[in-house]
mmCIF file of C-alpha atoms in Angstrom:
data_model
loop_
_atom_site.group_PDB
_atom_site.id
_atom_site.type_symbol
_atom_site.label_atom_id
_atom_site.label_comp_id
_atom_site.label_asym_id
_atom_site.label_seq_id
_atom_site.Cartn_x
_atom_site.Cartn_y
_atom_site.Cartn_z
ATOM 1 C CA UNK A 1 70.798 140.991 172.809
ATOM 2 C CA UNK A 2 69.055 140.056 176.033
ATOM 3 C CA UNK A 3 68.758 136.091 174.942
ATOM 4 C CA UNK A 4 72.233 136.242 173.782
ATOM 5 C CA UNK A 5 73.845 136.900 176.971
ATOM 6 C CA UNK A 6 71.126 134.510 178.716
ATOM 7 C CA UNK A 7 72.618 131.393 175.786
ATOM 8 C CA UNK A 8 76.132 132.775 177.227
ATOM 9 C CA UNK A 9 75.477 132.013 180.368
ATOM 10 C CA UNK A 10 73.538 128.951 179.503
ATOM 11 C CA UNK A 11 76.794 127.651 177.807
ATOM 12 C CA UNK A 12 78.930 129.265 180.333
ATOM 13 C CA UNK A 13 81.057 131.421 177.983
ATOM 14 C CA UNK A 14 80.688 134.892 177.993
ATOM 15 C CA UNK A 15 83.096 135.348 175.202
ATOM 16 C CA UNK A 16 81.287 133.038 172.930
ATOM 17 C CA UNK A 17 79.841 135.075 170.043
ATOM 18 C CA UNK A 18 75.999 133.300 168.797
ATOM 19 C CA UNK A 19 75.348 133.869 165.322
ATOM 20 C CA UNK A 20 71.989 133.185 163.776
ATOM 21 C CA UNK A 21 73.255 130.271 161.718
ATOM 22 C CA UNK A 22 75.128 128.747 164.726
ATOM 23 C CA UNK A 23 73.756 125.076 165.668
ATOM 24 C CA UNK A 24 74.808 123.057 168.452
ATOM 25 C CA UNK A 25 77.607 121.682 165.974
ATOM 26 C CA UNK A 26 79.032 124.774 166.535
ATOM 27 C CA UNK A 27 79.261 125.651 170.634
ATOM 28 C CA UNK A 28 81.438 122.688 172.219
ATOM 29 C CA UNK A 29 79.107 122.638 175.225
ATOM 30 C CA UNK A 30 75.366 121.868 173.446
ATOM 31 C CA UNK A 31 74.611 119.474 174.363
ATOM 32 C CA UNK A 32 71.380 117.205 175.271
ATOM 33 C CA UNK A 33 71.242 118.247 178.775
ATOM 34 C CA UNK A 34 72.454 122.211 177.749
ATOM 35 C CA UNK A 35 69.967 121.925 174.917
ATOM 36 C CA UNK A 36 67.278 121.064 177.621
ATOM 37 C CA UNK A 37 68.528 124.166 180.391
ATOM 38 C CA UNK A 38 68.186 126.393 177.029
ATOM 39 C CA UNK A 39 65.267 126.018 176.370
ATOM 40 C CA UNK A 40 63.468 126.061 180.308
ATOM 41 C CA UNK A 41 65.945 129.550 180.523
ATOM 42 C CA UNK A 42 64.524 131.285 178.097
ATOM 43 C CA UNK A 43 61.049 130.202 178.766
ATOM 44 C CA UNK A 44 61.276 131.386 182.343
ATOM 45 C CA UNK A 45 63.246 134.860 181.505
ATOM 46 C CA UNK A 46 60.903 135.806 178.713
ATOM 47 C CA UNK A 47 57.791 134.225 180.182
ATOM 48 C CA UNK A 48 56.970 132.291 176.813
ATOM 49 C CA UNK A 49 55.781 128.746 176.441
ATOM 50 C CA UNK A 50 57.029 126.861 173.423
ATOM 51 C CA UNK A 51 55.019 124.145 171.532
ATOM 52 C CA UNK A 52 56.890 120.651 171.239
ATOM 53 C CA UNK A 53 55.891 121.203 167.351
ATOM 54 C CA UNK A 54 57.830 124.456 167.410
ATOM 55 C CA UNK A 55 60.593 123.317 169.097
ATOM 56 C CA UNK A 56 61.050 120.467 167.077
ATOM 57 C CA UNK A 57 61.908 122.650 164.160
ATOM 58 C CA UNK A 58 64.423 124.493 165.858
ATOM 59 C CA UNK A 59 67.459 124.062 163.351
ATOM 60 C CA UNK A 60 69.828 126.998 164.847
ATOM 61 C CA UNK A 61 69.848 130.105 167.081
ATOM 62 C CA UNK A 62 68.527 132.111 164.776
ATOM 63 C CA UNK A 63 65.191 129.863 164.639
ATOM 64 C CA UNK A 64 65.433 130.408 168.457
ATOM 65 C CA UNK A 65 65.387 134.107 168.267
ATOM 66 C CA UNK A 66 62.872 134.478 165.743
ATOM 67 C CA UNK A 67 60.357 131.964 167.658
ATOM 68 C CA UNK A 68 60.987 133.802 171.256
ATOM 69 C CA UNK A 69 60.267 137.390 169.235
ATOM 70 C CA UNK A 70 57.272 136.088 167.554
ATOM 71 C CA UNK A 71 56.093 134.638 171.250
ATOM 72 C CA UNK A 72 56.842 138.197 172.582
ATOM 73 C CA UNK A 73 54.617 140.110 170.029
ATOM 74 C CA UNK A 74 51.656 137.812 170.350
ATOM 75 C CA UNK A 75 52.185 138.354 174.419
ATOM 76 C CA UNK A 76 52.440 141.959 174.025
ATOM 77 C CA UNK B 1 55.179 82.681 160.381
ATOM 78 C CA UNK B 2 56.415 85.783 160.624
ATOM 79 C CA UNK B 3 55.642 88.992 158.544
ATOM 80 C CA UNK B 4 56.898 92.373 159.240
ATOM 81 C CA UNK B 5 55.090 95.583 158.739
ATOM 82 C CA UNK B 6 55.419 99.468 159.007
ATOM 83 C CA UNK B 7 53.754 100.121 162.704
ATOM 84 C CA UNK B 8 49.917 101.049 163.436
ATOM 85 C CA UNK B 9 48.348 102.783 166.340
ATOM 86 C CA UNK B 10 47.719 99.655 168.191
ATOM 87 C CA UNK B 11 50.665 98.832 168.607
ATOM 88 C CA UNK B 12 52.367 101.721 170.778
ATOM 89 C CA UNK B 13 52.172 99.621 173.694
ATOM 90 C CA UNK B 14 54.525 97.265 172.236
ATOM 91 C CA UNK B 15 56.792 99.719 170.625
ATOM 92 C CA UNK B 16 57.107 101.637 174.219
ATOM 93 C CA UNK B 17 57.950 98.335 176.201
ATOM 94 C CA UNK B 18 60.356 98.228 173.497
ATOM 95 C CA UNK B 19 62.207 101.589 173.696
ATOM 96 C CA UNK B 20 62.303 100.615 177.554
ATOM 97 C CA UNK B 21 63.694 96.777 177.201
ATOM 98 C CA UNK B 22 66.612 98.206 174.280
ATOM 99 C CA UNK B 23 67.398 100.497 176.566
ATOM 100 C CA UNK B 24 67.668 98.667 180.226
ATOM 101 C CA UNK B 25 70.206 96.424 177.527
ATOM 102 C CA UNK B 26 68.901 92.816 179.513
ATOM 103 C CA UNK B 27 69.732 95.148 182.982
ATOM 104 C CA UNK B 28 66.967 96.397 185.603
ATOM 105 C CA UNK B 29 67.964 100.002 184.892
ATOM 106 C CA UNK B 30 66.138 101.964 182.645
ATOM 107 C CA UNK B 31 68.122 104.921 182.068
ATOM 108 C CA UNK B 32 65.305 107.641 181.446
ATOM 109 C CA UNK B 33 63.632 106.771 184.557
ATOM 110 C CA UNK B 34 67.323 106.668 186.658
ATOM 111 C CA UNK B 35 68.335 109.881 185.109
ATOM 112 C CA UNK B 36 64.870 111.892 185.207
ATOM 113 C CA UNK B 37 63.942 109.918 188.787
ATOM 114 C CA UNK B 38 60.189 108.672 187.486
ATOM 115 C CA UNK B 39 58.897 105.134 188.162
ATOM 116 C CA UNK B 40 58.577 102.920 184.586
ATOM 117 C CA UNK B 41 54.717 104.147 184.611
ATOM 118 C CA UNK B 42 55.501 107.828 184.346
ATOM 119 C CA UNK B 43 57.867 107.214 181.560
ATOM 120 C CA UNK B 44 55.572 104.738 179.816
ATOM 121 C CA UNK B 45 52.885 107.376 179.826
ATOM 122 C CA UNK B 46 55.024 110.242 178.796
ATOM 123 C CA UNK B 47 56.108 108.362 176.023
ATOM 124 C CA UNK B 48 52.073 107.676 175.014
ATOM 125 C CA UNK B 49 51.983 111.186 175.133
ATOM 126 C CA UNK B 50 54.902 112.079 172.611
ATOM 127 C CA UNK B 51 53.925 109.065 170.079
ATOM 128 C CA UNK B 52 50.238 110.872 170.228
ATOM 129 C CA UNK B 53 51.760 114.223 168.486
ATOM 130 C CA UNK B 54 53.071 112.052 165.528
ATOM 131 C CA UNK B 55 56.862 113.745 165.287
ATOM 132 C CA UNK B 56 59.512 112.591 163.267
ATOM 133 C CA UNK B 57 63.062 112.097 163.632
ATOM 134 C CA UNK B 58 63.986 109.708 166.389
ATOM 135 C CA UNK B 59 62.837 106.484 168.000
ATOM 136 C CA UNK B 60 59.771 108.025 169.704
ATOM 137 C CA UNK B 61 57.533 107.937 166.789
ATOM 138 C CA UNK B 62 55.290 105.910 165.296
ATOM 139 C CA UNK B 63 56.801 106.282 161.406
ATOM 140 C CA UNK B 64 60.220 105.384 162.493
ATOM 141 C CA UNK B 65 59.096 102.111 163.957
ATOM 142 C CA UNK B 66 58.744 98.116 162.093
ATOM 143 C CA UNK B 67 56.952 95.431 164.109
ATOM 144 C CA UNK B 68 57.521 91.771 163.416
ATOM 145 C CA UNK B 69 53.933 89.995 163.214
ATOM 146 C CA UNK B 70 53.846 86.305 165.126
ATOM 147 C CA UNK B 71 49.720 84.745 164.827
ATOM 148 C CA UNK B 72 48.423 88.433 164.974
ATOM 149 C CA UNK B 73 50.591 89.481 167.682
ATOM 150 C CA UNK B 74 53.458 91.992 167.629
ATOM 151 C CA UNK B 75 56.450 90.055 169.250
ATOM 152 C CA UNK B 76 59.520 92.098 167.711
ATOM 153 C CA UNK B 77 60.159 95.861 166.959
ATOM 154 C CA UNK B 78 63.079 98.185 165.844
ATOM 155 C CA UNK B 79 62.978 102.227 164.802
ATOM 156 C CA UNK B 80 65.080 103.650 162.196
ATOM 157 C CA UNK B 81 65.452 107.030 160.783
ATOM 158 C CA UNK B 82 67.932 109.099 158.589
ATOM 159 C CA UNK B 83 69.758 111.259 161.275
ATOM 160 C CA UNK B 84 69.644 114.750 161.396
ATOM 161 C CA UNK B 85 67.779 114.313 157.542
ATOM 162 C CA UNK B 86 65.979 117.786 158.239
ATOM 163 C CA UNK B 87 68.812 119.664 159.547
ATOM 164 C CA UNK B 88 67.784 118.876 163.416
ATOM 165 C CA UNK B 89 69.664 116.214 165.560
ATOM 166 C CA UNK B 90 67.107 113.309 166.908
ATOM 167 C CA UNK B 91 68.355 113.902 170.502
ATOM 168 C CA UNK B 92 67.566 117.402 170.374
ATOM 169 C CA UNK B 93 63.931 115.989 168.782
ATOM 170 C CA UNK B 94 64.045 113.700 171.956
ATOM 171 C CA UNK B 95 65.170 115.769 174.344
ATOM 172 C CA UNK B 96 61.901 118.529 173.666
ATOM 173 C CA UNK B 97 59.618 116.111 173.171
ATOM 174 C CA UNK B 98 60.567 114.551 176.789
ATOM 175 C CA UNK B 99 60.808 118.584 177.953
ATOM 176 C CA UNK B 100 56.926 118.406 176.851
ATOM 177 C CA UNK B 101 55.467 115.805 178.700
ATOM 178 C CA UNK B 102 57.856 115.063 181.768
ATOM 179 C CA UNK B 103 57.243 117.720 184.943
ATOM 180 C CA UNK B 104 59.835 120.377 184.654
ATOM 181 C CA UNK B 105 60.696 119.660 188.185
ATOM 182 C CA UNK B 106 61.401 115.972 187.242
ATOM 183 C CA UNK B 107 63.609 117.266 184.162
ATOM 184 C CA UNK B 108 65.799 119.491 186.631
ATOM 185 C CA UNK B 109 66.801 115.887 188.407
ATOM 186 C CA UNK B 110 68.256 115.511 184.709
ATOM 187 C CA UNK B 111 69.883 118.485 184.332
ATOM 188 C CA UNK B 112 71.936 117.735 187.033
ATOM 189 C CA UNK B 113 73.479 115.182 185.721
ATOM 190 C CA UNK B 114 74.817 116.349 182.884
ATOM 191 C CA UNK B 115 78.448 115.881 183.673
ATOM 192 C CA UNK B 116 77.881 111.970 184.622
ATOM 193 C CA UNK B 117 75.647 111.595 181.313
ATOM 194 C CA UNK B 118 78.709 113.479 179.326
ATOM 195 C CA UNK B 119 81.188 111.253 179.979
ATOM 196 C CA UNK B 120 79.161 108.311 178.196
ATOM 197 C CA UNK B 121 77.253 109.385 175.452
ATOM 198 C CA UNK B 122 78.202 109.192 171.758
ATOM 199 C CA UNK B 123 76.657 111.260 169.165
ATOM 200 C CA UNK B 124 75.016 109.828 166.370
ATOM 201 C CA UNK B 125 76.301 110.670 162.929
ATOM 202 C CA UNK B 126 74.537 113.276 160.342
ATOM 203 C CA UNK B 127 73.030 111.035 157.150
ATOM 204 C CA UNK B 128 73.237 107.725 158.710
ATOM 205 C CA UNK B 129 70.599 105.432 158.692
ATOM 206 C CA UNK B 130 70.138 104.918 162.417
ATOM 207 C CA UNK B 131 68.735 101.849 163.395
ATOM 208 C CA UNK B 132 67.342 101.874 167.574
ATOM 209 C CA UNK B 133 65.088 100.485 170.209
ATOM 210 C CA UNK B 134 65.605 96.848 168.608
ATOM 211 C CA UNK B 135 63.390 94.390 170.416
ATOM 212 C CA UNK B 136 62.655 90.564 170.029
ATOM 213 C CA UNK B 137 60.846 88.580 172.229
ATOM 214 C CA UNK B 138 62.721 86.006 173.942
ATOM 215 C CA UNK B 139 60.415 83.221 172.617
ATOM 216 C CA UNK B 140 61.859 84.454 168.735
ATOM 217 C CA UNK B 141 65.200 84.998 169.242
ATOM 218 C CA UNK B 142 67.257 83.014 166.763
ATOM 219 C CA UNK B 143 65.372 83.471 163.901
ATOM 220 C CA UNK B 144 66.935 85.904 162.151
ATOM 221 C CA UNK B 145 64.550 88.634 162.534
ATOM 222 C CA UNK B 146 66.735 90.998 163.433
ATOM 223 C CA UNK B 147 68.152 90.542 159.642
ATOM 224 C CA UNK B 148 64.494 90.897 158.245
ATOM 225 C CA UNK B 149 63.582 94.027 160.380
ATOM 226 C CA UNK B 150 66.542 95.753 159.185
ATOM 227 C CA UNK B 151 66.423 94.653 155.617
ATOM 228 C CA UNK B 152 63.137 95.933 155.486
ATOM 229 C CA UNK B 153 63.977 99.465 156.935
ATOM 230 C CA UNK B 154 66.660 99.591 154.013
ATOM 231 C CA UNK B 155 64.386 98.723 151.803
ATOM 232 C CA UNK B 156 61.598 101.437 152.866
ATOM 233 C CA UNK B 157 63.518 104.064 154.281
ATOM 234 C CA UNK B 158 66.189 104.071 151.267
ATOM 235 C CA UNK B 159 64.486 103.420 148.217
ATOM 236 C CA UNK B 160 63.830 107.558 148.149
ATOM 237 C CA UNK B 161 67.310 108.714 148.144
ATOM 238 C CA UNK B 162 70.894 107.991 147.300
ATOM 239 C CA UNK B 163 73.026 109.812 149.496
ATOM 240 C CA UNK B 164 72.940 107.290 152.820
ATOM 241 C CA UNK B 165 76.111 105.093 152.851
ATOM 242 C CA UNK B 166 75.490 103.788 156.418
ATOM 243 C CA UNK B 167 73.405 102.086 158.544
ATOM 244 C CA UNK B 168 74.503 103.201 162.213
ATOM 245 C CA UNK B 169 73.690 101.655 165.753
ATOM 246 C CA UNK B 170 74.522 102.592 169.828
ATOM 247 C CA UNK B 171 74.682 99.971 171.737
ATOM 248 C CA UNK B 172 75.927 99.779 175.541
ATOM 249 C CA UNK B 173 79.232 98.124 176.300
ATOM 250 C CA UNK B 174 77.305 94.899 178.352
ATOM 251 C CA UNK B 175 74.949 93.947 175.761
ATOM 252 C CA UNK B 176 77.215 91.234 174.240
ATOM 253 C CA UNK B 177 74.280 89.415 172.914
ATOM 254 C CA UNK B 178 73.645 92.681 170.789
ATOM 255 C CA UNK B 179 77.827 92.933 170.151
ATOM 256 C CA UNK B 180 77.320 89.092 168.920
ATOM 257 C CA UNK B 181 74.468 89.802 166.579
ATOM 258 C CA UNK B 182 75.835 93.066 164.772
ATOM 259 C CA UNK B 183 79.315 91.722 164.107
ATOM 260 C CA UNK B 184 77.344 88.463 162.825
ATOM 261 C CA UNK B 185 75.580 91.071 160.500
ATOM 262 C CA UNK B 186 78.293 93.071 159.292
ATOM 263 C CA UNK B 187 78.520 96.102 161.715
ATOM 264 C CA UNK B 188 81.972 97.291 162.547
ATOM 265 C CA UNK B 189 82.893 99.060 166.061
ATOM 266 C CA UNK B 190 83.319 102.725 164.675
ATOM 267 C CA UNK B 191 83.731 104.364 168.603
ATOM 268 C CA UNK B 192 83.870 103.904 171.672
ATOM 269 C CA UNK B 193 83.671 105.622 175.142
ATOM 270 C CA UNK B 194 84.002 104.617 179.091
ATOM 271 C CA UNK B 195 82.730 106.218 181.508
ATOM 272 C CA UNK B 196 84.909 106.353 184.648
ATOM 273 C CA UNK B 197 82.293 108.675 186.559
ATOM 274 C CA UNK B 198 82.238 107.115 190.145
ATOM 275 C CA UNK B 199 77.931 106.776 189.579
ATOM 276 C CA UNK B 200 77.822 105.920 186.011
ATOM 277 C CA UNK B 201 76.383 102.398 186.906
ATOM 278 C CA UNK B 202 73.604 103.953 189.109
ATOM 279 C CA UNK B 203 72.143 105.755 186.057
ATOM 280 C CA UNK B 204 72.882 103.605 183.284
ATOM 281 C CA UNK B 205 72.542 99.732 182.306
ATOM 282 C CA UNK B 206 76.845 100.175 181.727
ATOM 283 C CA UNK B 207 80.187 102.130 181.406
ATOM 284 C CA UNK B 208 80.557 102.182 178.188
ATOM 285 C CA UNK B 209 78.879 102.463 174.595
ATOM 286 C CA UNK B 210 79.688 101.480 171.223
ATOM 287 C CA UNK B 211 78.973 103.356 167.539
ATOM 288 C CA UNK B 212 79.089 100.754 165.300
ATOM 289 C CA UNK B 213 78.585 101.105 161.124
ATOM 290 C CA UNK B 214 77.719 99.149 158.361
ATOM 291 C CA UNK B 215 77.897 100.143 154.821
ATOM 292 C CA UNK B 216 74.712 100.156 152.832
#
């Protein structure tokens, strides 16, 4: 829920709804740039690092989610 | 007499000088380093950096890349890949692989200028064959290379699937050498865009872009 309302503000749309299978296709405003902000956002909020291999096979926001929780655990 | 080949370690020097020329577009301004704010050496070795981890996808990769072969020497280039052919955009590719190796505090200069970079940019289209980052010597030009390099890429890149109809280029409005070359070889104009942002000239080599296509 938490990285949800972080993409939100990321995208600057608190009515937009993020579904696991939505890709940047699907939110007007991702971007390049937005795509870049995204990522350093939820690195800094959640205090994870992500691996240019990892990130590279980011194909939606459900990837996203499932990386950052997998981070979390192994931090935890 | 020239031969063309699939790229090699050795010659990522070549190929980065070449993702820099295509994109200054026969200008002094190199967009990554305008946008980002890093001298040519900072990108240069960023860009070592990103060919070293071997990704797919885009231009900044070793597999996606053709040299041309003059009396040993590398003396023309040009990437291709299938866009998006694993279900992930190349600029997104690009844009963490940069996000890896440039300082985060250089990347925020970026970030804030998204809405000048917005009003230029054209996004590539899913399934196309891109073809980017093409580079010929000056001593070359007008030998057709630019036919052979992408013939070849057709010919490599293609033989393992059926379902690409187009070959697919960006170029910037001001290269009208490049405009002169692609019509000669069959690309149409497909899109354009123009920037009217009052410092769209500060960041980038012009106002304007063009998505052109050819059919395969």
């Amino acid at each position: 829920m938490e990285i949800k309302l972080k993409l939100q503000a990321v995208f600057q749309d608190e009515s937009l709804i993020l579904l696991p299978e939505m890709t940047a296709k699907d939110v007007d405003k991702w971007d390049s740039i937005t795509h870049l902000i995204m990522i350093s956002e939820v690195e800094t909020v959640f205090n994870v690092t992500f691996k240019l291999k990892e990130l590279i096979k980011l194909k939606n926001v459900g990837d996203l989610i499932d990386l950052l929780t997998e981070k979390k655990q192994l931090n935890e | 007499m020239y031969s063309v080949r699939q790229a090699i370690k050795k010659d990522i020097p070549f190929l980065i000088q070449s993702i820099i020329n295509a994109d200054k577009s026969s200008t002094d301004i190199c967009s990554y380093c305008k946008l980002i704010e890093i001298e040519e050496l900072e990108l240069v070795i960023a860009l070592k950096k990103i060919f070293d981890e071997e990704i797919d996808g885009c231009e900044f990769s070793l597999t996606a890349f053709i040299v041309v072969v003059y009396s040993g020497e590398p003396i023309a280039a040009c990437a291709s890949w299938i866009e998006a052919e694993e279900g992930i955009p190349s600029w997104q590719i690009k844009m963490a692989a940069l996000r890896s190796f440039v300082p985060a505090e250089k990347l925020q200069n970026l970030t804030r200028k998204a809405e000048v970079c917005n009003t230029l940019l054209i996004k590539r289209s899913v399934g196309t064959l891109q073809i980017e980052s093409v580079f010929i010597h000056p001593n070359h030009r007008g030998k057709e290379l630019l036919a052979k390099m992408i013939d070849f890429h057709v010919n490599e890149k293609l033989v393992k699937t059926n379902d690409v109809f187009f070959l697919e280029l960006l170029t910037y409005n001001s290269n009208l050498s490049a405009e002169k070359a692609y019509t000669k070889f069959g690309f149409m104009k497909v899109e354009e865009s123009t920037s009217n942002h009052s410092q769209i000239n500060q960041y980038y080599p012009s106002n304007g872009m063009t998505r052109w296509q050819k059919l395969v």
